Amino acid sequence: MVQGRSGNQRFNIVAVGQSGRLQYEAVPLAASLRATNPDFQGRLDIAVPQNGPLWREDPVIHDAAILGLLAAFGAEILPFELRIFGSDYPYGNKIECLSALPDEPFLFVDTDTVFIGPLSDVGFDFARPSASMKREGTWPVLELYGPGYTQIWKSLYDRFALDFASSLDTSQPDEYWKRYLYFNAGWFFHASPQAFGQRFAEYARVIRDDAPRELVCQPLTPWLDQVALPLVIHSFGGGRPGAALAGLDGDVTCHWRLMPLFYARESDRAVAVVEQVLAPQAVKKVLKDYLPFKKMVYQGKGHAVRAMFDRNDLPRKEQMIRNQIKRQGLWVR
């Protein structure tokens, strides 16, 4: 197996792909890795859940044109079986796919990610796992007269016999969400996908099926993976990403999430890379069947969205960006 390098680090990259939206998103992910890291000879796995009793619809990618593009860009299809999650919680794919990886250092990225710079610029320490800080204070949702941030998070650390105090960012005030370890699960890494995946699955299942009483009123869909992830990272001695990882969600990768949001707020470099890798006729022929790419990229509506916003002075909340785009009739997902 040929593997990628970041400095002297050896690692594999994995993203989840399945029929529908994710199969289309996997193409610019693979194409951008090839375009921006031409000397990176690493393995890119597109992990595909296999059909089974936990799925209401077949998740396998059957589209030969999509599979052909992925292969052309050097991606490998990695089948895996689900035993815990499925249609009821598809975000569980990112947890269960880890068990199918070779037990070597890995970087997981969400499929709606593009590579826009050299991975060799990222200072990974795979012994100290971390994850994306490109997040908002989405969880927990505090209830009037209910437990606060400290009670809720501490109950989880206590459930798994973890040290809560050492997870806190004490530069942030008490009962402010940024004080507590919380990530976006759009990227994360560790030295062992087997150990990390096993613990991630264990913690997520316990939280889903036997949560502490402090969580009785808390929504876990779609937040379950992001509730469990900081606990897993902390348990392996990891934490918030430092300056060496700034390129992730920066100059090296871009987690674009939704095409209108991508054009509204991401860098000129990211837009240029996406439009470059989606331009070839062989790619356009396939991806124009996916409405967000068709409307935003191929019909040029993304630049109309882009003209609405100043990247240096964006609305504070994502919902405000969404609302402005919707008022102009340019929202698509």
mmCIF file of C-alpha atoms in Angstrom:
data_model
loop_
_atom_site.group_PDB
_atom_site.id
_atom_site.type_symbol
_atom_site.label_atom_id
_atom_site.label_comp_id
_atom_site.label_asym_id
_atom_site.label_seq_id
_atom_site.Cartn_x
_atom_site.Cartn_y
_atom_site.Cartn_z
ATOM 1 C CA MET A 1 0.000 0.000 0.000
ATOM 2 C CA VAL A 2 1.301 3.424 -0.927
ATOM 3 C CA GLN A 3 0.657 6.023 1.717
ATOM 4 C CA GLY A 4 0.760 9.784 1.964
ATOM 5 C CA ARG A 5 3.257 11.834 3.889
ATOM 6 C CA SER A 6 3.066 15.061 5.869
ATOM 7 C CA GLY A 7 6.665 15.803 6.732
ATOM 8 C CA ASN A 8 7.762 12.373 7.991
ATOM 9 C CA GLN A 9 4.224 11.309 8.858
ATOM 10 C CA ARG A 10 2.628 8.441 6.970
ATOM 11 C CA PHE A 11 -1.161 8.387 6.768
ATOM 12 C CA ASN A 12 -4.241 7.435 4.765
ATOM 13 C CA ILE A 13 -7.259 9.607 3.972
ATOM 14 C CA VAL A 14 -10.856 8.416 4.211
ATOM 15 C CA ALA A 15 -14.239 9.945 3.379
ATOM 16 C CA VAL A 16 -17.692 8.371 3.242
ATOM 17 C CA GLY A 17 -19.481 7.958 -0.064
ATOM 18 C CA GLN A 18 -22.866 6.441 -0.839
ATOM 19 C CA SER A 19 -25.644 6.678 -3.401
ATOM 20 C CA GLY A 20 -27.232 10.106 -3.745
ATOM 21 C CA ARG A 21 -25.633 13.369 -2.656
ATOM 22 C CA LEU A 22 -22.401 11.950 -1.266
ATOM 23 C CA GLN A 23 -21.455 10.143 -4.463
ATOM 24 C CA TYR A 24 -21.419 13.465 -6.323
ATOM 25 C CA GLU A 25 -19.539 15.270 -3.561
ATOM 26 C CA ALA A 26 -16.837 12.583 -3.539
ATOM 27 C CA VAL A 27 -15.753 13.551 -7.065
ATOM 28 C CA PRO A 28 -14.499 17.119 -6.353
ATOM 29 C CA LEU A 29 -12.919 15.800 -3.159
ATOM 30 C CA ALA A 30 -10.863 13.251 -5.094
ATOM 31 C CA ALA A 31 -10.224 15.588 -8.025
ATOM 32 C CA SER A 32 -9.028 18.430 -5.793
ATOM 33 C CA LEU A 33 -6.635 16.137 -3.912
ATOM 34 C CA ARG A 34 -5.080 15.102 -7.215
ATOM 35 C CA ALA A 35 -4.955 18.700 -8.515
ATOM 36 C CA THR A 36 -3.472 20.407 -5.458
ATOM 37 C CA ASN A 37 -1.252 17.589 -4.202
ATOM 38 C CA PRO A 38 0.216 16.127 -7.421
ATOM 39 C CA ASP A 39 3.169 14.602 -5.539
ATOM 40 C CA PHE A 40 0.971 13.080 -2.863
ATOM 41 C CA GLN A 41 0.883 9.385 -3.710
ATOM 42 C CA GLY A 42 -1.277 8.469 -0.755
ATOM 43 C CA ARG A 43 -4.297 6.244 -0.593
ATOM 44 C CA LEU A 44 -7.678 7.979 -0.647
ATOM 45 C CA ASP A 45 -10.464 5.640 0.465
ATOM 46 C CA ILE A 46 -14.089 6.371 -0.322
ATOM 47 C CA ALA A 47 -15.762 4.229 2.333
ATOM 48 C CA VAL A 48 -19.095 2.913 1.080
ATOM 49 C CA PRO A 49 -21.624 1.349 3.468
ATOM 50 C CA GLN A 50 -23.010 -1.945 2.223
ATOM 51 C CA ASN A 51 -26.708 -2.671 2.029
ATOM 52 C CA GLY A 52 -28.250 -4.504 4.965
ATOM 53 C CA PRO A 53 -31.085 -4.569 7.487
ATOM 54 C CA LEU A 54 -30.176 -1.160 8.957
ATOM 55 C CA TRP A 55 -30.812 0.586 5.622
ATOM 56 C CA ARG A 56 -34.209 1.472 4.193
ATOM 57 C CA GLU A 57 -32.632 2.127 0.776
ATOM 58 C CA ASP A 58 -29.510 0.647 -0.792
ATOM 59 C CA PRO A 59 -26.577 2.991 0.040
ATOM 60 C CA VAL A 60 -24.097 1.391 -2.388
ATOM 61 C CA ILE A 61 -22.763 3.511 -5.263
ATOM 62 C CA HIS A 62 -23.894 1.774 -8.462
ATOM 63 C CA ASP A 63 -23.385 4.685 -10.874
ATOM 64 C CA ALA A 64 -20.642 3.526 -13.255
ATOM 65 C CA ALA A 65 -19.839 7.081 -14.368
ATOM 66 C CA ILE A 66 -19.257 8.221 -10.778
ATOM 67 C CA LEU A 67 -17.161 5.153 -10.022
ATOM 68 C CA GLY A 68 -15.141 5.782 -13.181
ATOM 69 C CA LEU A 69 -14.360 9.362 -12.204
ATOM 70 C CA LEU A 70 -13.360 8.361 -8.679
ATOM 71 C CA ALA A 71 -11.013 5.723 -10.037
ATOM 72 C CA ALA A 72 -9.558 8.180 -12.548
ATOM 73 C CA PHE A 73 -8.690 10.533 -9.706
ATOM 74 C CA GLY A 74 -7.003 7.768 -7.725
ATOM 75 C CA ALA A 75 -9.696 7.035 -5.136
ATOM 76 C CA GLU A 76 -10.313 3.487 -3.943
ATOM 77 C CA ILE A 77 -13.724 2.149 -2.920
ATOM 78 C CA LEU A 78 -13.667 0.684 0.597
ATOM 79 C CA PRO A 79 -16.825 -1.323 1.436
ATOM 80 C CA PHE A 80 -17.847 -1.573 5.088
ATOM 81 C CA GLU A 81 -20.705 -3.054 7.085
ATOM 82 C CA LEU A 82 -22.834 -1.189 9.617
ATOM 83 C CA ARG A 83 -23.740 -2.902 12.860
ATOM 84 C CA ILE A 84 -24.943 0.033 14.994
ATOM 85 C CA PHE A 85 -26.298 2.875 12.885
ATOM 86 C CA GLY A 86 -27.833 3.117 9.391
ATOM 87 C CA SER A 87 -30.771 5.026 7.921
ATOM 88 C CA ASP A 88 -31.875 6.295 11.327
ATOM 89 C CA TYR A 89 -28.512 7.977 11.885
ATOM 90 C CA PRO A 90 -26.449 8.115 8.667
ATOM 91 C CA TYR A 91 -23.810 10.284 10.374
ATOM 92 C CA GLY A 92 -22.818 7.043 12.074
ATOM 93 C CA ASN A 93 -21.107 6.086 8.806
ATOM 94 C CA LYS A 94 -18.078 8.163 9.788
ATOM 95 C CA ILE A 95 -17.830 6.200 13.023
ATOM 96 C CA GLU A 96 -18.285 2.690 11.693
ATOM 97 C CA CYS A 97 -16.199 3.075 8.525
ATOM 98 C CA LEU A 98 -13.036 3.350 10.630
ATOM 99 C CA SER A 99 -13.110 -0.364 11.444
ATOM 100 C CA ALA A 100 -12.560 -1.171 7.745
ATOM 101 C CA LEU A 101 -9.330 0.842 7.470
ATOM 102 C CA PRO A 102 -5.843 -0.625 7.762
ATOM 103 C CA ASP A 103 -4.560 0.118 11.240
ATOM 104 C CA GLU A 104 -2.303 3.002 10.217
ATOM 105 C CA PRO A 105 -2.527 6.756 10.880
ATOM 106 C CA PHE A 106 -5.565 8.263 9.186
ATOM 107 C CA LEU A 107 -7.229 11.563 8.402
ATOM 108 C CA PHE A 108 -11.017 11.446 8.105
ATOM 109 C CA VAL A 109 -12.657 14.228 6.085
ATOM 110 C CA ASP A 110 -16.313 14.804 5.319
ATOM 111 C CA THR A 111 -17.137 14.233 1.669
ATOM 112 C CA ASP A 112 -18.097 17.895 1.223
ATOM 113 C CA THR A 113 -14.433 18.841 1.534
ATOM 114 C CA VAL A 114 -11.964 20.019 -1.092
ATOM 115 C CA PHE A 115 -8.191 20.156 -0.895
ATOM 116 C CA ILE A 116 -6.846 23.574 -1.841
ATOM 117 C CA GLY A 117 -3.190 23.408 -0.718
ATOM 118 C CA PRO A 118 -0.337 21.004 0.086
ATOM 119 C CA LEU A 119 -0.948 18.545 2.895
ATOM 120 C CA SER A 120 2.785 18.614 3.551
ATOM 121 C CA ASP A 121 2.189 22.019 5.183
ATOM 122 C CA VAL A 122 0.107 20.422 7.964
ATOM 123 C CA GLY A 123 1.953 19.423 11.136
ATOM 124 C CA PHE A 124 0.062 16.293 12.143
ATOM 125 C CA ASP A 125 0.824 14.643 15.469
ATOM 126 C CA PHE A 126 -1.153 11.446 15.078
ATOM 127 C CA ALA A 127 -0.470 10.458 18.681
ATOM 128 C CA ARG A 128 -2.450 13.522 19.775
ATOM 129 C CA PRO A 129 -5.806 13.432 17.935
ATOM 130 C CA SER A 130 -7.739 16.569 17.143
ATOM 131 C CA ALA A 131 -10.680 17.750 15.043
ATOM 132 C CA SER A 132 -12.173 20.752 13.309
ATOM 133 C CA MET A 133 -13.012 23.917 15.229
ATOM 134 C CA LYS A 134 -15.183 25.198 12.362
ATOM 135 C CA ARG A 135 -18.300 24.971 14.491
ATOM 136 C CA GLU A 136 -21.005 26.957 16.233
ATOM 137 C CA GLY A 137 -22.492 26.391 19.691
ATOM 138 C CA THR A 138 -25.118 23.977 18.417
ATOM 139 C CA TRP A 139 -25.097 21.551 21.373
ATOM 140 C CA PRO A 140 -26.185 21.273 24.121
ATOM 141 C CA VAL A 141 -29.486 23.130 23.828
ATOM 142 C CA LEU A 142 -30.122 24.630 27.257
ATOM 143 C CA GLU A 143 -33.601 24.442 28.742
ATOM 144 C CA LEU A 144 -35.070 26.925 31.203
ATOM 145 C CA TYR A 145 -34.416 25.586 34.723
ATOM 146 C CA GLY A 146 -32.513 22.665 33.234
ATOM 147 C CA PRO A 147 -28.850 21.725 33.719
ATOM 148 C CA GLY A 148 -26.208 24.078 32.314
ATOM 149 C CA TYR A 149 -23.202 23.440 30.117
ATOM 150 C CA THR A 150 -21.001 22.332 32.987
ATOM 151 C CA GLN A 151 -23.505 19.837 34.386
ATOM 152 C CA ILE A 152 -24.264 18.346 30.971
ATOM 153 C CA TRP A 153 -20.680 17.971 29.775
ATOM 154 C CA LYS A 154 -19.363 16.844 33.154
ATOM 155 C CA SER A 155 -21.986 14.095 33.290
ATOM 156 C CA LEU A 156 -20.584 12.695 30.049
ATOM 157 C CA TYR A 157 -16.969 12.858 31.177
ATOM 158 C CA ASP A 158 -17.981 11.141 34.412
ATOM 159 C CA ARG A 159 -19.854 8.416 32.525
ATOM 160 C CA PHE A 160 -16.653 7.443 30.700
ATOM 161 C CA ALA A 161 -14.298 8.046 33.667
ATOM 162 C CA LEU A 162 -12.566 10.983 31.961
ATOM 163 C CA ASP A 163 -11.036 14.038 33.586
ATOM 164 C CA PHE A 164 -13.427 16.896 32.891
ATOM 165 C CA ALA A 165 -11.395 19.797 34.282
ATOM 166 C CA SER A 166 -8.448 19.241 31.939
ATOM 167 C CA SER A 167 -10.746 19.499 28.899
ATOM 168 C CA LEU A 168 -11.802 23.070 29.658
ATOM 169 C CA ASP A 169 -10.554 26.212 27.975
ATOM 170 C CA THR A 170 -10.289 28.329 31.081
ATOM 171 C CA SER A 171 -9.688 31.483 29.050
ATOM 172 C CA GLN A 172 -13.407 31.345 28.263
ATOM 173 C CA PRO A 173 -16.024 32.227 30.895
ATOM 174 C CA ASP A 174 -17.969 29.648 32.842
ATOM 175 C CA GLU A 175 -21.195 28.518 31.141
ATOM 176 C CA TYR A 176 -20.062 29.867 27.739
ATOM 177 C CA TRP A 177 -20.100 27.128 25.087
ATOM 178 C CA LYS A 178 -16.530 27.740 23.870
ATOM 179 C CA ARG A 179 -15.175 26.843 27.321
ATOM 180 C CA TYR A 180 -16.122 23.203 26.673
ATOM 181 C CA LEU A 181 -14.381 20.854 24.237
ATOM 182 C CA TYR A 182 -16.587 20.766 21.149
ATOM 183 C CA PHE A 183 -15.691 20.058 17.531
ATOM 184 C CA ASN A 184 -17.153 19.879 14.089
ATOM 185 C CA ALA A 185 -16.679 16.271 12.969
ATOM 186 C CA GLY A 186 -15.791 17.435 9.432
ATOM 187 C CA TRP A 187 -12.218 16.251 9.965
ATOM 188 C CA PHE A 188 -10.411 14.332 12.657
ATOM 189 C CA PHE A 189 -7.338 12.119 12.829
ATOM 190 C CA HIS A 190 -5.494 9.620 14.982
ATOM 191 C CA ALA A 191 -2.757 7.019 14.812
ATOM 192 C CA SER A 192 -5.113 4.021 14.950
ATOM 193 C CA PRO A 193 -8.466 3.870 13.161
ATOM 194 C CA GLN A 194 -9.170 0.546 14.872
ATOM 195 C CA ALA A 195 -8.730 1.846 18.419
ATOM 196 C CA PHE A 196 -10.282 5.232 17.674
ATOM 197 C CA GLY A 197 -13.219 3.737 15.776
ATOM 198 C CA GLN A 198 -13.954 1.145 18.452
ATOM 199 C CA ARG A 199 -14.046 3.771 21.195
ATOM 200 C CA PHE A 200 -16.024 6.242 19.043
ATOM 201 C CA ALA A 201 -18.647 3.556 18.393
ATOM 202 C CA GLU A 202 -18.765 2.566 22.062
ATOM 203 C CA TYR A 203 -19.194 6.112 23.341
ATOM 204 C CA ALA A 204 -21.784 7.024 20.701
ATOM 205 C CA ARG A 205 -23.850 3.914 21.426
ATOM 206 C CA VAL A 206 -23.807 4.518 25.193
ATOM 207 C CA ILE A 207 -24.838 8.158 24.732
ATOM 208 C CA ARG A 208 -27.641 7.112 22.377
ATOM 209 C CA ASP A 209 -28.940 4.218 24.454
ATOM 210 C CA ASP A 210 -28.015 5.036 28.054
ATOM 211 C CA ALA A 211 -27.252 8.725 28.379
ATOM 212 C CA PRO A 212 -26.794 10.395 31.770
ATOM 213 C CA ARG A 213 -29.998 11.895 33.150
ATOM 214 C CA GLU A 214 -28.635 15.394 32.490
ATOM 215 C CA LEU A 215 -29.195 14.702 28.766
ATOM 216 C CA VAL A 216 -32.844 13.686 29.100
ATOM 217 C CA CYS A 217 -34.108 16.755 27.199
ATOM 218 C CA GLN A 218 -31.172 17.023 24.800
ATOM 219 C CA PRO A 219 -31.543 16.352 21.047
ATOM 220 C CA LEU A 220 -28.997 13.832 19.777
ATOM 221 C CA THR A 221 -29.935 13.958 16.102
ATOM 222 C CA PRO A 222 -27.897 15.087 14.243
ATOM 223 C CA TRP A 223 -25.412 15.942 17.007
ATOM 224 C CA LEU A 224 -24.525 12.506 18.382
ATOM 225 C CA ASP A 225 -21.194 12.217 16.561
ATOM 226 C CA GLN A 226 -20.178 15.698 17.709
ATOM 227 C CA VAL A 227 -21.183 14.924 21.301
ATOM 228 C CA ALA A 228 -19.095 11.736 21.391
ATOM 229 C CA LEU A 229 -16.102 13.028 19.392
ATOM 230 C CA PRO A 230 -14.557 15.366 22.010
ATOM 231 C CA LEU A 231 -14.816 12.637 24.626
ATOM 232 C CA VAL A 232 -12.999 10.186 22.353
ATOM 233 C CA ILE A 233 -10.309 12.709 21.450
ATOM 234 C CA HIS A 234 -9.796 13.633 25.103
ATOM 235 C CA SER A 235 -9.591 9.968 26.085
ATOM 236 C CA PHE A 236 -6.626 9.496 23.705
ATOM 237 C CA GLY A 237 -4.787 12.532 25.079
ATOM 238 C CA GLY A 238 -5.827 14.862 22.283
ATOM 239 C CA GLY A 239 -7.490 18.242 22.285
ATOM 240 C CA ARG A 240 -8.003 21.483 20.413
ATOM 241 C CA PRO A 241 -5.928 21.913 17.255
ATOM 242 C CA GLY A 242 -2.890 24.158 17.511
ATOM 243 C CA ALA A 243 -1.187 26.397 14.960
ATOM 244 C CA ALA A 244 0.417 23.435 13.162
ATOM 245 C CA LEU A 245 -3.055 22.304 12.061
ATOM 246 C CA ALA A 246 -4.275 25.718 10.931
ATOM 247 C CA GLY A 247 -4.184 24.643 7.286
ATOM 248 C CA LEU A 248 -7.104 22.301 7.878
ATOM 249 C CA ASP A 249 -10.158 24.540 7.431
ATOM 250 C CA GLY A 250 -7.659 27.093 6.148
ATOM 251 C CA ASP A 251 -5.150 27.092 3.298
ATOM 252 C CA VAL A 252 -5.073 23.314 2.823
ATOM 253 C CA THR A 253 -8.653 22.041 3.104
ATOM 254 C CA CYS A 254 -12.067 23.641 2.827
ATOM 255 C CA HIS A 255 -15.175 22.023 4.327
ATOM 256 C CA TRP A 256 -17.719 23.665 2.057
ATOM 257 C CA ARG A 257 -20.895 21.931 3.342
ATOM 258 C CA LEU A 258 -23.499 23.487 0.974
ATOM 259 C CA MET A 259 -22.791 25.128 -2.368
ATOM 260 C CA PRO A 260 -24.579 28.451 -1.656
ATOM 261 C CA LEU A 261 -22.694 28.771 1.640
ATOM 262 C CA PHE A 262 -19.457 27.868 -0.125
ATOM 263 C CA TYR A 263 -19.798 30.720 -2.596
ATOM 264 C CA ALA A 264 -20.963 33.108 0.117
ATOM 265 C CA ARG A 265 -18.092 32.710 2.537
ATOM 266 C CA GLU A 266 -15.120 30.634 1.356
ATOM 267 C CA SER A 267 -11.847 31.921 -0.097
ATOM 268 C CA ASP A 268 -11.121 32.897 -3.690
ATOM 269 C CA ARG A 269 -8.596 30.057 -3.751
ATOM 270 C CA ALA A 270 -11.211 27.485 -2.753
ATOM 271 C CA VAL A 271 -13.658 28.732 -5.401
ATOM 272 C CA ALA A 272 -10.938 28.660 -8.060
ATOM 273 C CA VAL A 273 -9.981 25.064 -7.193
ATOM 274 C CA VAL A 274 -13.581 23.826 -7.258
ATOM 275 C CA GLU A 275 -14.310 25.478 -10.586
ATOM 276 C CA GLN A 276 -11.044 24.167 -12.024
ATOM 277 C CA VAL A 277 -11.632 20.529 -11.073
ATOM 278 C CA LEU A 278 -15.306 20.600 -12.119
ATOM 279 C CA ALA A 279 -14.568 22.178 -15.521
ATOM 280 C CA PRO A 280 -13.393 19.178 -17.630
ATOM 281 C CA GLN A 281 -16.118 17.915 -19.922
ATOM 282 C CA ALA A 282 -15.883 14.372 -18.586
ATOM 283 C CA VAL A 283 -16.603 15.680 -15.085
ATOM 284 C CA LYS A 284 -19.279 18.160 -16.140
ATOM 285 C CA LYS A 285 -21.161 15.457 -18.041
ATOM 286 C CA VAL A 286 -21.653 13.543 -14.793
ATOM 287 C CA LEU A 287 -21.879 16.262 -12.127
ATOM 288 C CA LYS A 288 -24.408 18.463 -13.939
ATOM 289 C CA ASP A 289 -26.992 15.898 -12.876
ATOM 290 C CA TYR A 290 -26.522 17.120 -9.288
ATOM 291 C CA LEU A 291 -28.601 20.303 -8.917
ATOM 292 C CA PRO A 292 -26.309 22.263 -6.522
ATOM 293 C CA PHE A 293 -23.355 21.829 -8.886
ATOM 294 C CA LYS A 294 -25.489 22.510 -11.944
ATOM 295 C CA LYS A 295 -26.977 25.735 -10.587
ATOM 296 C CA MET A 296 -24.073 27.149 -8.565
ATOM 297 C CA VAL A 297 -21.103 26.121 -10.742
ATOM 298 C CA TYR A 298 -22.236 25.341 -14.272
ATOM 299 C CA GLN A 299 -24.981 27.992 -14.483
ATOM 300 C CA GLY A 300 -22.854 30.562 -12.649
ATOM 301 C CA LYS A 301 -25.347 31.341 -9.877
ATOM 302 C CA GLY A 302 -22.617 30.874 -7.297
ATOM 303 C CA HIS A 303 -21.018 34.143 -8.354
ATOM 304 C CA ALA A 304 -24.330 35.932 -7.895
ATOM 305 C CA VAL A 305 -24.361 34.610 -4.331
ATOM 306 C CA ARG A 306 -20.719 35.593 -3.874
ATOM 307 C CA ALA A 307 -21.416 39.172 -4.905
ATOM 308 C CA MET A 308 -23.944 39.500 -2.072
ATOM 309 C CA PHE A 309 -21.361 39.144 0.722
ATOM 310 C CA ASP A 310 -18.124 40.672 1.947
ATOM 311 C CA ARG A 311 -15.906 37.783 3.066
ATOM 312 C CA ASN A 312 -14.237 40.130 5.540
ATOM 313 C CA ASP A 313 -17.541 41.133 7.123
ATOM 314 C CA LEU A 314 -19.895 38.159 7.004
ATOM 315 C CA PRO A 315 -23.081 37.972 9.070
ATOM 316 C CA ARG A 316 -22.312 36.560 12.489
ATOM 317 C CA LYS A 317 -24.727 33.628 12.249
ATOM 318 C CA GLU A 318 -24.924 31.110 9.422
ATOM 319 C CA GLN A 319 -28.727 31.333 9.435
ATOM 320 C CA MET A 320 -28.473 35.006 8.495
ATOM 321 C CA ILE A 321 -26.415 34.075 5.422
ATOM 322 C CA ARG A 322 -28.932 31.402 4.473
ATOM 323 C CA ASN A 323 -31.839 33.810 4.805
ATOM 324 C CA GLN A 324 -30.222 36.421 2.560
ATOM 325 C CA ILE A 325 -29.565 33.834 -0.140
ATOM 326 C CA LYS A 326 -33.101 32.465 0.102
ATOM 327 C CA ARG A 327 -34.604 35.937 -0.279
ATOM 328 C CA GLN A 328 -32.839 36.205 -3.644
ATOM 329 C CA GLY A 329 -34.162 32.827 -4.780
ATOM 330 C CA LEU A 330 -30.641 31.361 -5.007
ATOM 331 C CA TRP A 331 -30.796 28.721 -2.291
ATOM 332 C CA VAL A 332 -30.302 25.116 -3.393
ATOM 333 C CA ARG A 333 -29.269 21.947 -1.578
#
